[in-house]
Amino acid sequence: MNALELLMLGRTLMKLAGSAMPVLGDDDSLPASVRSVLMDVSSHPDSSIGAIAERTGFPQSHVSASIARLQERGMVATSPDPRDRRRTLVRAQTLLVVHASPADDVLLGALADPEALPEVKAALETLHRHLLA
């Protein structure tokens, strides 16, 4: 695989992941990266911006901007960390419970041969284990 093929694969996987992510209510205008931040905050309440950035792999500036967008929509609330007032803690504010869901349906839709799904999932799990562990 060359660099261009790797880039094209990465872009395809990003598009598939974006379409597998939950839509937040009737508004689908939030980018997948902002929805990713909300999913992380929902799974890890009272996390600092730095911890969210570390878990998601996004730059801290992107996480801060995403939190601001989500806060404007009333989806998250922030508060100073009582142990270190320099840090900001973030908590999901809505009753929305966001969980990562298996991407099987999205993957099936992208595959020419549906019987290849187990092989593709195994390959993706291997990549995840080696590149994101």
mmCIF file of C-alpha atoms in Angstrom:
data_model
loop_
_atom_site.group_PDB
_atom_site.id
_atom_site.type_symbol
_atom_site.label_atom_id
_atom_site.label_comp_id
_atom_site.label_asym_id
_atom_site.label_seq_id
_atom_site.Cartn_x
_atom_site.Cartn_y
_atom_site.Cartn_z
ATOM 1 C CA MET A 1 0.000 0.000 0.000
ATOM 2 C CA ASN A 2 1.367 3.411 -0.903
ATOM 3 C CA ALA A 3 0.697 6.763 0.785
ATOM 4 C CA LEU A 4 -2.110 7.719 -1.608
ATOM 5 C CA GLU A 5 -3.920 4.424 -1.087
ATOM 6 C CA LEU A 6 -3.537 4.818 2.671
ATOM 7 C CA LEU A 7 -4.940 8.348 2.478
ATOM 8 C CA MET A 8 -7.907 7.226 0.359
ATOM 9 C CA LEU A 9 -8.618 4.368 2.782
ATOM 10 C CA GLY A 10 -8.467 6.750 5.716
ATOM 11 C CA ARG A 11 -10.883 9.177 4.074
ATOM 12 C CA THR A 12 -13.286 6.340 3.257
ATOM 13 C CA LEU A 13 -13.158 5.080 6.842
ATOM 14 C CA MET A 14 -13.805 8.620 8.135
ATOM 15 C CA LYS A 15 -16.874 8.955 5.905
ATOM 16 C CA LEU A 16 -18.178 5.573 7.046
ATOM 17 C CA ALA A 17 -17.597 6.443 10.704
ATOM 18 C CA GLY A 18 -19.318 9.810 10.284
ATOM 19 C CA SER A 19 -22.407 8.181 8.814
ATOM 20 C CA ALA A 20 -22.477 5.612 11.645
ATOM 21 C CA MET A 21 -22.390 8.276 14.366
ATOM 22 C CA PRO A 22 -25.639 9.235 16.051
ATOM 23 C CA VAL A 23 -27.603 12.264 14.883
ATOM 24 C CA LEU A 24 -28.330 14.576 17.791
ATOM 25 C CA GLY A 25 -32.051 15.251 17.721
ATOM 26 C CA ASP A 26 -33.427 16.869 14.579
ATOM 27 C CA ASP A 27 -30.217 18.802 13.960
ATOM 28 C CA ASP A 28 -27.516 17.057 11.967
ATOM 29 C CA SER A 29 -25.429 20.195 11.443
ATOM 30 C CA LEU A 30 -22.715 19.297 13.941
ATOM 31 C CA PRO A 31 -19.634 17.791 12.309
ATOM 32 C CA ALA A 32 -18.674 14.256 13.227
ATOM 33 C CA SER A 33 -15.652 15.538 15.143
ATOM 34 C CA VAL A 34 -17.870 17.624 17.439
ATOM 35 C CA ARG A 35 -20.248 14.680 17.889
ATOM 36 C CA SER A 36 -17.182 12.595 18.792
ATOM 37 C CA VAL A 37 -16.327 15.035 21.557
ATOM 38 C CA LEU A 38 -19.912 14.842 22.870
ATOM 39 C CA MET A 39 -19.796 11.050 22.808
ATOM 40 C CA ASP A 40 -16.586 11.142 24.835
ATOM 41 C CA VAL A 41 -18.010 13.637 27.351
ATOM 42 C CA SER A 42 -21.141 11.493 27.709
ATOM 43 C CA SER A 43 -19.013 8.445 28.451
ATOM 44 C CA HIS A 44 -16.596 10.286 30.775
ATOM 45 C CA PRO A 45 -18.449 12.934 32.827
ATOM 46 C CA ASP A 46 -16.453 15.642 34.560
ATOM 47 C CA SER A 47 -13.464 15.262 32.270
ATOM 48 C CA SER A 48 -10.964 18.017 31.683
ATOM 49 C CA ILE A 49 -10.408 19.444 28.207
ATOM 50 C CA GLY A 50 -6.939 17.868 28.203
ATOM 51 C CA ALA A 51 -8.301 14.423 29.077
ATOM 52 C CA ILE A 52 -10.904 14.669 26.294
ATOM 53 C CA ALA A 53 -8.191 15.703 23.833
ATOM 54 C CA GLU A 54 -6.030 12.779 24.914
ATOM 55 C CA ARG A 55 -8.831 10.218 24.525
ATOM 56 C CA THR A 56 -10.148 11.544 21.204
ATOM 57 C CA GLY A 57 -6.804 12.384 19.628
ATOM 58 C CA PHE A 58 -8.028 15.863 18.687
ATOM 59 C CA PRO A 59 -5.892 18.934 19.412
ATOM 60 C CA GLN A 60 -6.839 20.690 22.637
ATOM 61 C CA SER A 61 -7.858 23.783 20.658
ATOM 62 C CA HIS A 62 -10.360 21.709 18.646
ATOM 63 C CA VAL A 63 -11.795 20.153 21.817
ATOM 64 C CA SER A 64 -12.177 23.616 23.387
ATOM 65 C CA ALA A 65 -13.947 24.940 20.288
ATOM 66 C CA SER A 66 -16.190 21.850 20.165
ATOM 67 C CA ILE A 67 -17.097 22.252 23.837
ATOM 68 C CA ALA A 68 -17.978 25.907 23.178
ATOM 69 C CA ARG A 69 -20.292 24.885 20.309
ATOM 70 C CA LEU A 70 -21.926 22.192 22.411
ATOM 71 C CA GLN A 71 -22.283 24.581 25.349
ATOM 72 C CA GLU A 72 -24.047 27.151 23.113
ATOM 73 C CA ARG A 73 -26.590 24.431 22.280
ATOM 74 C CA GLY A 74 -27.062 23.525 25.928
ATOM 75 C CA MET A 75 -25.633 20.037 25.412
ATOM 76 C CA VAL A 76 -22.741 20.342 27.863
ATOM 77 C CA ALA A 77 -21.944 22.376 30.948
ATOM 78 C CA THR A 78 -18.523 23.382 32.195
ATOM 79 C CA SER A 79 -17.241 24.137 35.663
ATOM 80 C CA PRO A 80 -13.883 24.843 37.248
ATOM 81 C CA ASP A 81 -12.116 21.799 38.661
ATOM 82 C CA PRO A 82 -12.397 22.178 42.464
ATOM 83 C CA ARG A 83 -8.957 20.561 42.901
ATOM 84 C CA ASP A 84 -7.231 22.738 40.276
ATOM 85 C CA ARG A 85 -9.147 25.915 39.395
ATOM 86 C CA ARG A 86 -7.046 26.332 36.225
ATOM 87 C CA ARG A 87 -8.703 23.284 34.646
ATOM 88 C CA THR A 88 -12.217 23.163 33.233
ATOM 89 C CA LEU A 89 -14.412 20.103 33.715
ATOM 90 C CA VAL A 90 -17.067 19.172 31.181
ATOM 91 C CA ARG A 91 -20.300 17.231 31.707
ATOM 92 C CA ALA A 92 -23.096 16.298 29.304
ATOM 93 C CA GLN A 93 -26.084 18.491 30.109
ATOM 94 C CA THR A 94 -28.793 16.821 28.079
ATOM 95 C CA LEU A 95 -30.617 13.617 28.850
ATOM 96 C CA LEU A 96 -29.213 12.349 25.603
ATOM 97 C CA VAL A 97 -27.225 9.211 26.189
ATOM 98 C CA VAL A 98 -24.782 8.708 23.364
ATOM 99 C CA HIS A 99 -23.096 5.354 22.927
ATOM 100 C CA ALA A 100 -20.745 4.195 20.251
ATOM 101 C CA SER A 101 -22.639 1.662 18.200
ATOM 102 C CA PRO A 102 -21.244 -1.110 16.054
ATOM 103 C CA ALA A 103 -20.694 0.036 12.493
ATOM 104 C CA ASP A 104 -21.826 -3.265 10.957
ATOM 105 C CA ASP A 105 -24.710 -1.749 8.972
ATOM 106 C CA VAL A 106 -22.527 1.014 7.539
ATOM 107 C CA LEU A 107 -19.775 -1.452 6.662
ATOM 108 C CA LEU A 108 -22.282 -3.809 5.039
ATOM 109 C CA GLY A 109 -23.576 -0.958 2.906
ATOM 110 C CA ALA A 110 -20.060 -0.189 1.699
ATOM 111 C CA LEU A 111 -19.038 -3.744 0.887
ATOM 112 C CA ALA A 112 -19.571 -5.276 -2.535
ATOM 113 C CA ASP A 113 -19.653 -8.738 -0.911
ATOM 114 C CA PRO A 114 -21.584 -8.846 2.385
ATOM 115 C CA GLU A 115 -19.886 -12.123 3.266
ATOM 116 C CA ALA A 116 -16.605 -10.204 3.594
ATOM 117 C CA LEU A 117 -17.893 -8.421 6.719
ATOM 118 C CA PRO A 118 -16.182 -10.719 9.265
ATOM 119 C CA GLU A 119 -12.847 -10.400 7.436
ATOM 120 C CA VAL A 120 -13.158 -6.605 7.185
ATOM 121 C CA LYS A 121 -14.118 -6.280 10.864
ATOM 122 C CA ALA A 122 -11.163 -8.455 11.882
ATOM 123 C CA ALA A 123 -8.821 -6.308 9.773
ATOM 124 C CA LEU A 124 -10.191 -3.097 11.327
ATOM 125 C CA GLU A 125 -9.863 -4.542 14.833
ATOM 126 C CA THR A 126 -6.247 -5.466 14.058
ATOM 127 C CA LEU A 127 -5.523 -1.937 12.837
ATOM 128 C CA HIS A 128 -7.203 -0.491 15.930
ATOM 129 C CA ARG A 129 -5.162 -2.703 18.234
ATOM 130 C CA HIS A 130 -1.852 -1.853 16.563
ATOM 131 C CA LEU A 131 -2.342 1.829 15.745
ATOM 132 C CA LEU A 132 -4.548 3.129 18.547
ATOM 133 C CA ALA A 133 -3.565 1.003 21.531
#
